[in-house]
Short mmCIF file of C-alpha atoms in Angstrom, two decimals:
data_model
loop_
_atom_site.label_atom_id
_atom_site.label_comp_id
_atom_site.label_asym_id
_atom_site.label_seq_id
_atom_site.Cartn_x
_atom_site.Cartn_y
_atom_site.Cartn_z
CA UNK A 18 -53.28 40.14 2.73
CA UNK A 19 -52.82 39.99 6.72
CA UNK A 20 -51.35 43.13 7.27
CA UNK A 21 -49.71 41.59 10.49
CA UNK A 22 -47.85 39.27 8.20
CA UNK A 23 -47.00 41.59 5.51
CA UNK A 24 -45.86 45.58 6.33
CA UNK A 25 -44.80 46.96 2.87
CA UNK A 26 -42.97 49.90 5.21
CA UNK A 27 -40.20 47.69 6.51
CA UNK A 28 -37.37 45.34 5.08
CA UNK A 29 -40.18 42.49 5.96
CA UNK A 30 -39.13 39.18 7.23
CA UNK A 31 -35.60 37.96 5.76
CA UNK A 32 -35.91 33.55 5.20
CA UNK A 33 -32.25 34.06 3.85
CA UNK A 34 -31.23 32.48 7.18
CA UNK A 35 -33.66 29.95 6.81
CA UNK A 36 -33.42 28.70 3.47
CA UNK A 37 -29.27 28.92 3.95
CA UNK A 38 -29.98 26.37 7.14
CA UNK A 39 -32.09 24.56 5.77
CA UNK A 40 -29.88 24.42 2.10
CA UNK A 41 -26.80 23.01 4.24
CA UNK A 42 -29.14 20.34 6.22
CA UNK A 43 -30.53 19.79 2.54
CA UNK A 44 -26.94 19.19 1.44
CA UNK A 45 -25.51 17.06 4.13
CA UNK A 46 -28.65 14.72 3.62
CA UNK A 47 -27.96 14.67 0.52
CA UNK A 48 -24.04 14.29 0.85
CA UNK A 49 -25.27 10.90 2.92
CA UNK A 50 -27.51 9.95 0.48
CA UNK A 51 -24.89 9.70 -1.84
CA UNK A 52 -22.25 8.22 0.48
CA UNK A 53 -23.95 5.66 1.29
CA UNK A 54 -25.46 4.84 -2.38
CA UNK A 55 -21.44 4.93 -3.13
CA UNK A 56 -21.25 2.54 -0.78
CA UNK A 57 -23.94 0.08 -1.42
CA UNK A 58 -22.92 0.30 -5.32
CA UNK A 59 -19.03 -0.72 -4.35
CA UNK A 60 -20.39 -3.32 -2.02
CA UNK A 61 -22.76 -4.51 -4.90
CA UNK A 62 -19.80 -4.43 -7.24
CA UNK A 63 -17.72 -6.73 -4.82
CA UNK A 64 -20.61 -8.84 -3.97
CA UNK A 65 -20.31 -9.58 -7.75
CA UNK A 66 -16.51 -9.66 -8.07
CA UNK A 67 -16.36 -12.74 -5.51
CA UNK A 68 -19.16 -14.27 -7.34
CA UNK A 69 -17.56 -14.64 -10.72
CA UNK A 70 -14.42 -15.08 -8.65
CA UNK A 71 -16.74 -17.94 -6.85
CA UNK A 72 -17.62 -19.27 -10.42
CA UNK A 73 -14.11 -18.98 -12.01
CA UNK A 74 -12.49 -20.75 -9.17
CA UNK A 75 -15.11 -23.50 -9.21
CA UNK A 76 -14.74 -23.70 -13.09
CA UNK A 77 -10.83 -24.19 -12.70
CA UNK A 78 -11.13 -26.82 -10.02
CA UNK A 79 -13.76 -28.83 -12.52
CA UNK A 80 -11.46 -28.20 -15.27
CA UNK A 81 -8.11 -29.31 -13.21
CA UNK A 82 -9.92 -32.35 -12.70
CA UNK A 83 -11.24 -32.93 -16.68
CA UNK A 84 -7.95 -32.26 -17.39
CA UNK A 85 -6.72 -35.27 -15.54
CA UNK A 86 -9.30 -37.42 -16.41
CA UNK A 87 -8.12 -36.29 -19.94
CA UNK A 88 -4.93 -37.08 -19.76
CA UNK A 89 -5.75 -40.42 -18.34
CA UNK A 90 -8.14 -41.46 -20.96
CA UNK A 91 -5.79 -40.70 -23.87
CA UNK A 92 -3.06 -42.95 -22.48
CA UNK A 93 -5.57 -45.88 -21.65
CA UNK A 94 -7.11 -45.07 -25.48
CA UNK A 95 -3.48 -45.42 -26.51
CA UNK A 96 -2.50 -48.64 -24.78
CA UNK A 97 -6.46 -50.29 -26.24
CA UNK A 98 -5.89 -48.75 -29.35
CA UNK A 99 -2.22 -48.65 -29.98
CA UNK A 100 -2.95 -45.12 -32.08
CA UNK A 101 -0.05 -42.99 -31.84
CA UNK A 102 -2.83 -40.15 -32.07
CA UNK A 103 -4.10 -40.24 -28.99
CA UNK A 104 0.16 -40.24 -27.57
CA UNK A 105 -0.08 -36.91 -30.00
CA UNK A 106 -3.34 -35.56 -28.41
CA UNK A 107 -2.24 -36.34 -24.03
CA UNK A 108 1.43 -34.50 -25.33
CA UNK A 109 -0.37 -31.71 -26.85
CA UNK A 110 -2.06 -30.77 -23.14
CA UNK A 111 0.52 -31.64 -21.39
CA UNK A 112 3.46 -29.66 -23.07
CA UNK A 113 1.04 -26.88 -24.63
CA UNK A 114 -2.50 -26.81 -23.59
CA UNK A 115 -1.62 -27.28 -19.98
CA UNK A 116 -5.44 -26.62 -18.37
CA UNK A 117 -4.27 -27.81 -14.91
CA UNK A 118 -1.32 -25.41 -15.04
CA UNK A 119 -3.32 -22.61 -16.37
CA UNK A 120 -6.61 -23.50 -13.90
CA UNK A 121 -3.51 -23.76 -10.97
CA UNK A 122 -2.43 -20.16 -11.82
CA UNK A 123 -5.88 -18.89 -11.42
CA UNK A 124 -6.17 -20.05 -8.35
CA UNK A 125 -3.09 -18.69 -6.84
CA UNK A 126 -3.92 -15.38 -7.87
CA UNK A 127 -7.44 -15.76 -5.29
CA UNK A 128 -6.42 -17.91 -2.96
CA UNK A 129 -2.58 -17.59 -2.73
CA UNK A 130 -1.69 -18.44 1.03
CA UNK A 131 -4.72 -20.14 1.94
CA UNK A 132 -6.00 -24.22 2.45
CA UNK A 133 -7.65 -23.71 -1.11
CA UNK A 134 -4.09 -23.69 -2.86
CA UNK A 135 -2.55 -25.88 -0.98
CA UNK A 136 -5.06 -28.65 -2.09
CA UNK A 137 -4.92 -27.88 -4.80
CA UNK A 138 -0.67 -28.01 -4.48
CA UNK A 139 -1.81 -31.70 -3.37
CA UNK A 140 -3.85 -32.55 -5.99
CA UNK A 141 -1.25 -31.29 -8.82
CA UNK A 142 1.82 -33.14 -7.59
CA UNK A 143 -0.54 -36.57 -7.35
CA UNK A 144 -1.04 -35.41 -11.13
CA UNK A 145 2.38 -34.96 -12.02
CA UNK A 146 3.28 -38.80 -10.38
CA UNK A 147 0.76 -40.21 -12.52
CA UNK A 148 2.09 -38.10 -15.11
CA UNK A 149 5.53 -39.98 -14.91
CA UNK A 150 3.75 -43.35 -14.77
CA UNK A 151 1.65 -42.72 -17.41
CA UNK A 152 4.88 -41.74 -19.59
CA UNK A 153 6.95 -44.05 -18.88
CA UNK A 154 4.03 -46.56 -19.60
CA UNK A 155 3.80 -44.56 -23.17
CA UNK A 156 7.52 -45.39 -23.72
CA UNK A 157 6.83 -49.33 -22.87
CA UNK A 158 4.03 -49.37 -25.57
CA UNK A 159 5.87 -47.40 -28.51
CA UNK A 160 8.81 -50.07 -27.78
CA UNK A 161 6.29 -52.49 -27.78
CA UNK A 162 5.01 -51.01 -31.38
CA UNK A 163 8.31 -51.43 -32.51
CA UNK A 164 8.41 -47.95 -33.68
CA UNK A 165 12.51 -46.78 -33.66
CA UNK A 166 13.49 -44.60 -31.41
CA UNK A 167 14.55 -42.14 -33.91
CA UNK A 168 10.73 -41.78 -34.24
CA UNK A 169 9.99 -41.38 -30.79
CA UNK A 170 8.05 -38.30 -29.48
CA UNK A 171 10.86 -35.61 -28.35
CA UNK A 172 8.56 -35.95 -24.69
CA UNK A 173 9.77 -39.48 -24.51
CA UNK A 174 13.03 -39.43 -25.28
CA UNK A 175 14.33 -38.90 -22.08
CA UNK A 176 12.49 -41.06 -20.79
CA UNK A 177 14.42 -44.36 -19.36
CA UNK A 178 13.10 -47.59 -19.79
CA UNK A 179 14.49 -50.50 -17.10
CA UNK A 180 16.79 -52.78 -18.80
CA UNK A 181 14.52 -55.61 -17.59
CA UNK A 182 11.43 -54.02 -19.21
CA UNK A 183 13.49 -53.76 -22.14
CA UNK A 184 13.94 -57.58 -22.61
CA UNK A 185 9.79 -58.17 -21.98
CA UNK A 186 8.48 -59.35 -25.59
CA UNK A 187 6.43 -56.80 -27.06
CA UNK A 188 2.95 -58.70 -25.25
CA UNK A 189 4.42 -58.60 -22.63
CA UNK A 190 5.31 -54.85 -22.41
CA UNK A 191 1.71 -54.05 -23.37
CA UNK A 192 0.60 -55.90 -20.55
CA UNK A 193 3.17 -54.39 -18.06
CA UNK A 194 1.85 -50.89 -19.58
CA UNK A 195 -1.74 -51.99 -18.50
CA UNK A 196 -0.40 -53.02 -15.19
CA UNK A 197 0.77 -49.85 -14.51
CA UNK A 198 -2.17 -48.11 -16.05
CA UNK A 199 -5.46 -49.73 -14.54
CA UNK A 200 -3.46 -50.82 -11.36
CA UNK A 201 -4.72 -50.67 -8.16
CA UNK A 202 -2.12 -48.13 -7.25
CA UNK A 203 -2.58 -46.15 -10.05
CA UNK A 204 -6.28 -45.95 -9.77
CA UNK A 205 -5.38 -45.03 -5.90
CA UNK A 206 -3.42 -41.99 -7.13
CA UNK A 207 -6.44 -41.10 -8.90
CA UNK A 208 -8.78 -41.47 -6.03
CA UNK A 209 -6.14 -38.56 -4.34
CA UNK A 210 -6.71 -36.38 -7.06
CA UNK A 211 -10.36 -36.27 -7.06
CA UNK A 212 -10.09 -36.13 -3.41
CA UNK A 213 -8.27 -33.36 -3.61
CA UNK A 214 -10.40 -31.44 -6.27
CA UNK A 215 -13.28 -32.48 -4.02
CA UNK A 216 -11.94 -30.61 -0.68
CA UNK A 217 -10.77 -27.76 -2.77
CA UNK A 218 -14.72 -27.37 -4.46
CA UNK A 219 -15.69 -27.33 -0.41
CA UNK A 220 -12.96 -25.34 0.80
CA UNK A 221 -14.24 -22.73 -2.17
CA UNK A 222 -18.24 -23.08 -1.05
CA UNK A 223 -17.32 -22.17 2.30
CA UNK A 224 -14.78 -19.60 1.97
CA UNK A 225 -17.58 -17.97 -0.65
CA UNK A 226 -20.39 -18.23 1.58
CA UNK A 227 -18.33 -16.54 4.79
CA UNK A 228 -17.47 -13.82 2.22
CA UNK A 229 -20.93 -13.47 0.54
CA UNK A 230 -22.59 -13.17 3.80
CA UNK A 231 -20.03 -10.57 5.17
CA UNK A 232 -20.67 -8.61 2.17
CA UNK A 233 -24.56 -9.07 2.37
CA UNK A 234 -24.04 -7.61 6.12
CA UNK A 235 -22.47 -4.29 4.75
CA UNK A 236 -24.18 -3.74 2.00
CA UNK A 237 -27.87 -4.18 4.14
CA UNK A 238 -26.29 -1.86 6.63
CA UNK A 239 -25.21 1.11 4.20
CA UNK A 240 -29.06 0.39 2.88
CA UNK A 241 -30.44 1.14 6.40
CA UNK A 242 -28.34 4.09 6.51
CA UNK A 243 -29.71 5.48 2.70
CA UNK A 244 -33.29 4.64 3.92
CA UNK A 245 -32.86 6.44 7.66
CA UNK A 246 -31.24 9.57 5.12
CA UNK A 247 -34.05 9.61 3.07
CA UNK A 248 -36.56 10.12 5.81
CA UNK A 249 -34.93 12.59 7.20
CA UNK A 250 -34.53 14.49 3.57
CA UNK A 251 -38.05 13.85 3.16
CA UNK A 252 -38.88 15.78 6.67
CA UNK A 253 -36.31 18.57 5.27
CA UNK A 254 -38.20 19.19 2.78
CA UNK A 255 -41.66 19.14 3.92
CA UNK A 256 -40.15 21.58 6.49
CA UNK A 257 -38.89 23.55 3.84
CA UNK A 258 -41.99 23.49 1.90
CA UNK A 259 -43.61 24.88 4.49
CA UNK A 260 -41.72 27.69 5.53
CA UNK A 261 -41.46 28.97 1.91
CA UNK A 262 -45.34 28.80 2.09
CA UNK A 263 -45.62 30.33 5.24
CA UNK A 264 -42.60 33.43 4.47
CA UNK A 265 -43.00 33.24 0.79
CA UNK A 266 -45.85 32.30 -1.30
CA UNK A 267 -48.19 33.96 0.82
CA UNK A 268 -46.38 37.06 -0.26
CA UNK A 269 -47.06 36.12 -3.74
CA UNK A 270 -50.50 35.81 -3.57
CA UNK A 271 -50.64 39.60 -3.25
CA UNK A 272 -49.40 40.34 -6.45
CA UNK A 273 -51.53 37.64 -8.33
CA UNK A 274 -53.59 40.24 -9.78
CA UNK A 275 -50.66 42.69 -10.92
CA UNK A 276 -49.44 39.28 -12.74
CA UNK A 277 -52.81 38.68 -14.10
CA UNK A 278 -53.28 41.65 -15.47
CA UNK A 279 -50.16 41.73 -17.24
CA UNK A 280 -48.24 44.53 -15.23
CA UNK A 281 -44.74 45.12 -13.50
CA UNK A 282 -45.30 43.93 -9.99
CA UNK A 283 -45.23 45.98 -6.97
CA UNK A 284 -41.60 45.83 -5.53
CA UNK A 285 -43.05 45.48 -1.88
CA UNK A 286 -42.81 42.42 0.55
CA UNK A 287 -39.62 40.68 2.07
CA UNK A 288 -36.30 41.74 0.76
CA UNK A 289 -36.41 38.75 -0.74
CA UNK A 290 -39.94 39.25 -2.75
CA UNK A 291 -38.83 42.84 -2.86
CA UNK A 292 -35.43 41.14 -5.45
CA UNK A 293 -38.56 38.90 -6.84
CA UNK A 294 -40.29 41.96 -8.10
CA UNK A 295 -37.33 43.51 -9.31
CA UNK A 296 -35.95 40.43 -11.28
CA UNK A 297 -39.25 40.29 -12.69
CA UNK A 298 -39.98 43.26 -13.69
CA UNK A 299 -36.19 42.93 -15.86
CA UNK A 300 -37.09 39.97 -16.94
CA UNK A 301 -40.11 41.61 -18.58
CA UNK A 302 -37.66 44.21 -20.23
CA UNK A 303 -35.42 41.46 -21.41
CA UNK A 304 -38.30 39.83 -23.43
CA UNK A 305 -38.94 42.45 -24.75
CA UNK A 306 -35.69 43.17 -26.21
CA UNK A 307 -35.89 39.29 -26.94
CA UNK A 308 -38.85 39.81 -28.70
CA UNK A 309 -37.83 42.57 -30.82
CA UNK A 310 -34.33 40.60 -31.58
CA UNK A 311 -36.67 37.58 -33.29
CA UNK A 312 -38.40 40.48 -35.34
CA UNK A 313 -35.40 41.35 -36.74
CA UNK A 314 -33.79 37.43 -37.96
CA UNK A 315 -32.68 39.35 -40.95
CA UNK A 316 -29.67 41.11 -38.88
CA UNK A 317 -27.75 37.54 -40.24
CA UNK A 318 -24.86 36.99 -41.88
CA UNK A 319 -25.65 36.69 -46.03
CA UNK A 320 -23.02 34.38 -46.17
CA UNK A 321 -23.03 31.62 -44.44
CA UNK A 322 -26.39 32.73 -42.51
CA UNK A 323 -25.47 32.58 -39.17
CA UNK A 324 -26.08 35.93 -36.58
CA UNK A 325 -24.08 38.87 -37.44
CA UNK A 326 -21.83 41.15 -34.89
CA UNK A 327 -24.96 43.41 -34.30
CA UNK A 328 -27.22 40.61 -33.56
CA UNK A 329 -24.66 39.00 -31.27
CA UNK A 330 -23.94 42.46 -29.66
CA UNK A 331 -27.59 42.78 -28.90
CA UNK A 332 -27.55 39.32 -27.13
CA UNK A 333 -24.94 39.86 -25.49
CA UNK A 334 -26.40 43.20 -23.87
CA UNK A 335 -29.32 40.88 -22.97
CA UNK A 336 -27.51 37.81 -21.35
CA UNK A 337 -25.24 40.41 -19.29
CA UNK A 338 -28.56 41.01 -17.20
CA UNK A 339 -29.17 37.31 -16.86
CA UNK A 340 -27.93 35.20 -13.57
CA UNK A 341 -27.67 32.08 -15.53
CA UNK A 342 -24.00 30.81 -16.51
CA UNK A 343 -22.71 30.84 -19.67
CA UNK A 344 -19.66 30.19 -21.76
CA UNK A 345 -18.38 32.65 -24.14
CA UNK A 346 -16.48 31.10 -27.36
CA UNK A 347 -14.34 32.48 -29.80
CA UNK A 348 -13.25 30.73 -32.61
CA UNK A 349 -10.67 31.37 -35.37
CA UNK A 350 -9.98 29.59 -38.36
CA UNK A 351 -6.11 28.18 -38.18
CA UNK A 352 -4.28 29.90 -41.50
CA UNK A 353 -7.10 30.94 -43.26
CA UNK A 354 -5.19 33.92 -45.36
CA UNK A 355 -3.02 30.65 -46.50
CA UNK A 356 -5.97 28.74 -48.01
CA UNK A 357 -7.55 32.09 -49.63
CA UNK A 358 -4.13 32.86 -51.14
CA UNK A 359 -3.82 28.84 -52.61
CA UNK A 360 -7.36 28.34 -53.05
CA UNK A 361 -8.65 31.70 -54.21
CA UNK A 362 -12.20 33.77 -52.34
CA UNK A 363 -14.29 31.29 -53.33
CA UNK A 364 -13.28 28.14 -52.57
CA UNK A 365 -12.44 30.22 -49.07
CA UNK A 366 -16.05 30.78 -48.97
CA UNK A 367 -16.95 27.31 -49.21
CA UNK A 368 -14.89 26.82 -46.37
CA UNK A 369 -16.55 29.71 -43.81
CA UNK A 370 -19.96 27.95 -45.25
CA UNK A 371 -19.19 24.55 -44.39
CA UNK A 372 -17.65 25.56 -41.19
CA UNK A 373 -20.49 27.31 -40.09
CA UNK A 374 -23.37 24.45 -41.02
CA UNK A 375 -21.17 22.49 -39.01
CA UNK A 376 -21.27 24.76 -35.82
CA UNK A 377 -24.89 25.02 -35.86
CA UNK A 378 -25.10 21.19 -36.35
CA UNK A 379 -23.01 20.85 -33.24
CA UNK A 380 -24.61 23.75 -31.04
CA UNK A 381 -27.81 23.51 -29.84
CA UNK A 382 -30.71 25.62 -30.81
CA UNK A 383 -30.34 27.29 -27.44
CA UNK A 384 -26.83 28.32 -28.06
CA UNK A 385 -26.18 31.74 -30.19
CA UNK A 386 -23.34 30.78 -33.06
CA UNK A 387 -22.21 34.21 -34.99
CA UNK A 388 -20.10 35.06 -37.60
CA UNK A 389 -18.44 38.22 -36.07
CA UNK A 390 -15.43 38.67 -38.54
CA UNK A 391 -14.21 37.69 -41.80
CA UNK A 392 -12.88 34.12 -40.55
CA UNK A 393 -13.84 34.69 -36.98
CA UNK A 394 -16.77 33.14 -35.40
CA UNK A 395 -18.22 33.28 -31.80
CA UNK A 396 -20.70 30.90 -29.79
CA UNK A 397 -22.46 31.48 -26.70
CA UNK A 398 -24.02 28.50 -24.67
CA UNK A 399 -26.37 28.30 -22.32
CA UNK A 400 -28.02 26.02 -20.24
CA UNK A 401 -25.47 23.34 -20.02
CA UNK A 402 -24.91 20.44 -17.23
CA UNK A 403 -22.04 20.69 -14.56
CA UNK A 404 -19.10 19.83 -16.83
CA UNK A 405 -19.02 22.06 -19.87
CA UNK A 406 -15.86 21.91 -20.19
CA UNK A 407 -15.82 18.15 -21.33
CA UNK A 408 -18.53 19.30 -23.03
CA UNK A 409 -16.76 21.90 -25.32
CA UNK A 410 -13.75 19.97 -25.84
CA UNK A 411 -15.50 17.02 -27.13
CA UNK A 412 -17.47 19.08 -30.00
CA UNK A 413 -14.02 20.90 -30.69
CA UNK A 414 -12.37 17.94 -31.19
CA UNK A 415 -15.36 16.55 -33.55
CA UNK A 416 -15.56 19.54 -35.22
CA UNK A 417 -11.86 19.90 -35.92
CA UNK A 418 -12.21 15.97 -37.21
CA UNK A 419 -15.12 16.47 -39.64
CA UNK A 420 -13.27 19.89 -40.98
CA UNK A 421 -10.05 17.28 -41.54
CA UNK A 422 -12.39 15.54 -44.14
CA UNK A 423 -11.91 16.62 -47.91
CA UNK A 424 -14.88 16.59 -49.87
CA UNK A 425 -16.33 18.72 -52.52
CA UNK A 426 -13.28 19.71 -53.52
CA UNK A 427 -12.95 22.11 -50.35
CA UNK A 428 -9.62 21.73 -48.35
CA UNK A 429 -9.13 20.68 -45.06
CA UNK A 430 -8.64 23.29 -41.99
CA UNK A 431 -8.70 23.39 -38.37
CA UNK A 432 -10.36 25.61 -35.32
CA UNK A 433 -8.56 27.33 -32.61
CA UNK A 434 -10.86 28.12 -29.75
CA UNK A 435 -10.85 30.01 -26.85
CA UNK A 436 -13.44 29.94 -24.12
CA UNK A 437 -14.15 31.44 -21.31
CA UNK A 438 -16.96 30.84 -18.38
CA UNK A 439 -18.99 32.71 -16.53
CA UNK A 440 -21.78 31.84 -13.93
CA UNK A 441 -23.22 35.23 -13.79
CA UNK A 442 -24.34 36.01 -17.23
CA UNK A 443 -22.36 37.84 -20.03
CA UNK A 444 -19.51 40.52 -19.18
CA UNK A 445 -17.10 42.43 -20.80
CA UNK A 446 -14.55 40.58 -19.10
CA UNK A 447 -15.64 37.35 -21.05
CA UNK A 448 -14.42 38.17 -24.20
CA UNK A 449 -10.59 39.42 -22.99
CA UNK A 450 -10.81 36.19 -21.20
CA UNK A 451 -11.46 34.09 -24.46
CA UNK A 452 -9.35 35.96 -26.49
CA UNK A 453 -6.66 35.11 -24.10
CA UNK A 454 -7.53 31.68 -23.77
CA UNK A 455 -7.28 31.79 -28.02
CA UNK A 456 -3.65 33.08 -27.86
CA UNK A 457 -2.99 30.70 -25.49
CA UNK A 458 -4.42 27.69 -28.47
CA UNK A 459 -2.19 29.19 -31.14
CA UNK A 460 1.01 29.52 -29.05
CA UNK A 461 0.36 25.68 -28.09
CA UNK A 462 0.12 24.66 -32.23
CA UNK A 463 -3.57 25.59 -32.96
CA UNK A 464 -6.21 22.79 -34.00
CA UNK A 465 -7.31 23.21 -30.79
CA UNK A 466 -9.59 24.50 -27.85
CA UNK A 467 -8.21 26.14 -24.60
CA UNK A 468 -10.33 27.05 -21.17
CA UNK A 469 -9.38 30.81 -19.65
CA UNK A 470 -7.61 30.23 -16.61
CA UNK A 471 -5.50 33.09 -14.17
CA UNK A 472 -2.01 31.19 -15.60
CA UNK A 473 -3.04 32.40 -19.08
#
C-alpha cells in the first residue's frame, strides 16, 4: 500500500463530502430523469387521448351520415314497398335509436365552440328538414294504404296533411310521396348533408394533425431533455466510480488478505474504512449468533410450530445491531377467551394452528413470525420495498378475510395488529410503539391493523 496515500496514524482522507456532493448531483439527475420521463409518458398519454378522440369523432361523423342515409332508405323502401315495417324500422331511429343525436353529442363534448360543431349544427338541421318531408311523405302513403287513422303511428299523428293532398286518389298520393322523396330538391338537401359531413371529416383531419404535431413537438423535446440527463448521470457516475476507486477501494485492497484468511479486519484507513472494519467485524459476530440461532430450530413453539419468545428475543438482540429497516408487528387475536369459553381448548387450538399456517403463508421466509403468548403472535419483516405500509395492510386485510372463512368446523375470528417501523434496526422502543399502535386497533373496533404514529 502507498504509504503516501494511506497513514493508518491519522483520521485519513474523509470522501463523506464527496460522496454527499456527488449523492445530491446523483439525485437531481435523477429527479430530471424522472421529470421529464413524467413528462414524455403524459405527453404520450395525450398523444393517444386525441387519437381515439381523432377516431371517435371521425366514427360519429361517418355514422351521422349512415344514419341519414338510413333514414332515407327506409322511407324510399316504404314508398317501393308499401311495408309498414320499414315506417316501424326509420321511427325506431328516429324516436329511440337516434345515432345522429347521440354521434352530435359526442361531438360537442370535443369540439364545443369550434367550426367542427357548427357543421355539424348545419348538417343536422338539413337532416331534421328532410326529416319533416320525409314524414309528412309517410303520412301521404299510409292515407294512400288506406290504413285508418286510428292505426296510424303515434309519430304521425300530428302530422297535417293539406286538404288538397287529401282529395289526391290514393295513386296519386303515392306519386306525390315520390315527388317529394326522389325530388330534385330533396336530393339537394341531401347533397347539404353530405357536404356538411364532408367539411366536418376535414375540419377534424386538420384540427388533429395541428394537435398531433404540437404534441409530437413536446413530447421530442422532453426526450432531448431525458437523453441530455442521462449523459450527464452517466458522467456522474463514472466520476463517482472513480473517486470511490481512487479514496476507497484502494483502501480495501490492504485488507484482502485479513479477508482471505478469514480474520476480523484491521480497523485502520479513512474514517470511513475505519466504520467498514468495524461494521464488519459485527457483522461477523452477528453470524455467528445467526449461526448458532439455526442450530437451535428446536427453540419453536410445539404448538402451532412457529418461533417461540426466546427465539424471537434472540433475533431481536441480533436485528437491534443491524442498520437495515424493519417493521415490528404485534398481533392479537380479537376475543379469543370468548371462543375458548364457547368452543372449549381444543377447538381454540385449532384456531392458534390455523392462524399461524396462515401467517407463515403470508410472510415471507425472510420475515421472523412467533408465537410469543398464549393468543399473541409477533412478526418481524425485513427487506421490504418503499411502501410497507400498503404492504402490511393488504396481508392484514387478507388474512383477516381467510380467518372469516368457516371450515373444519373451526369458527371464524379476526386479527388486531399493531405495527410499528423502524429504519435503524430493532429497538426497545419498537415494541411500546406497536403495542400502542394495537390499543389504538381495539379502541377503533378491532379486525384490524393500525401504523404507530406520535397522535397515538
Amino acid at each position: 500500500m502507498n504509504r503516501r496515500f494511506y497513514n493508518p496514524k491519522k483520521d485519513g482522507i474523509k470522501i463523506r463530502s464527496i460522496n454527499l456532493c456527488m449523492l445530491i448531483l446523483c439525485c437531481v439527475l435523477c429527479a430530471g430523469v424522472f421529470i421529464s420521463a413524467f413528462h414524455q409518458k403524459s405527453q404520450y398519454n395525450t398523444i393517444i387521448k386525441n387519437m381515439a378522440s381523432y377516431a371517435r369523432c371521425t366514427k360519429a361523423v361517418n355514422e351521422f351520415r349512415d344514419t341519414s342515409d338510413f333514414l332515407t332508405n327506409q322511407v324510399r323502401l316504404f314508398l317501393v314497398n308499401q311495408d309498414v315495417a320499414y315506417a316501424e324500422k326509420y321511427f325506431h331511429e328516429y324516436y329511440e335509436v337516434q345515432n345522429r343525436e347521440r354521434s352530435l353529442n359526442y361531438i360537442t363534448e370535443f369540439h364545443s365552440d369550434d367550426s367542427i360543431k357548427l357543421t355539424m349544427d348545419l348538417a343536422y338541421e338539413e337532416s331534421q328538414k328532410l326529416a319533416k318531408i320525409e314524414m309528412y311523405a309517410m303520412a301521404l302513403i299510409y292515407h294512400a294504404l288506406n290504413i285508418p287513422e286510428k292505426m296510424f303511428p303515434a309519430e304521425l299523428k300530428n302530422v297535417k296533411i293539406n286538404s288538397a293532398d287529401l282529395l289526391l286518389s290514393d295513386n296519386d298520393k303515392l306519386t306525390a310521396a315520390e315527388r317529394m322523396l326522389f325530388g330534385m330538391d330533396y336530393q339537394e338537401s341531401k347533397n347539404k348533408i353530405n357536404s356538411f359531413t364532408t367539411i366536418g371529416l376535414d375540419a377534424i383531419l386538420t384540427y388533429y394533425i395541428d394537435v398531433q404535431n404540437t404534441d409530437k413537438n413536446h413530447f421530442y423535446r422532453f426526450l432531448l431533455i431525458q437523453m441530455c440527463t442521462i449523459v450527464a448521470l452517466f458522467l456522474a457516475s463514472v466520476g463517482l466510480f472513480i473517486a470511490i476507486r481512487l479514496l476507497v477501494l484502494r483502501p480495501i485492497d490492504y485488507d484482502i488478505k485479513s479477508i482471505r484468511g478469514e480474520k476480523k479486519m484491521h480497523v485502520l484507513g479513512s474514517y470511513e474504512m475505519r466504520l467498514i472494519a468495524k461494521t464488519y467485524n459485527a457483522l461477523r459476530e452477528k453470524d455467528e449468533i445467526k449461526a448458532s440461532i439455526l442450530k437451535h430450530k428446536a427453540e419453536h413453539d410445539p404448538l402451532t410450530g412457529l418461533i417461540n419468545r426466546e427465539a424471537f428475543a434472540k433475533i431481536k438482540e441480533v436485528l437491534s445491531d443491524t442498520a437495515e429497516p424493519i417493521a415490528y408487528l404485534i398481533i392479537d387475536i380479537d376475543l379469543f377467551k370468548a371462543v375458548n369459553d364457547k368452543y372449549g381448548h381444543l377447538v381454540g387450538d385449532e384456531v392458534l394452528k390455523k392462524i399461524a399456517a396462515i401467517l407463515c403463508e403470508q410472510f415471507r421466509n425472510t420475515d421472523y413470525v412467533a408465537r410469543i403468548g398464549g393468543d399473541e403472535f409477533a412478526v418481524i419483516m425485513t427487506k421490504f420495498g418503499d411502501t410497507p405500509e400498503l404492504i402490511i395492510q393488504r396481508k392484514i386485510e387478507t388474512i383477516n378475510k381467510l380467518l372469516q372463512r368457516v371450515d373444519d368446523n373451526i369458527p371464524s375470528v379476526s386479527l388486531s395488529v399493531g405495527v410499528a417501523i423502524s429504519t435503524m434496526g430493532y429497538n426497545d422502543i419498537l415494541e411500546e410503539q406497536a403495542d400502542q399502535a394495537l390499543y389504538h386497533v381495539k379502541q377503533g373496533g378491532r379486525c384490524n391493523c393500525s401504523f404507530f404514529s406520535i397522535e397515538h
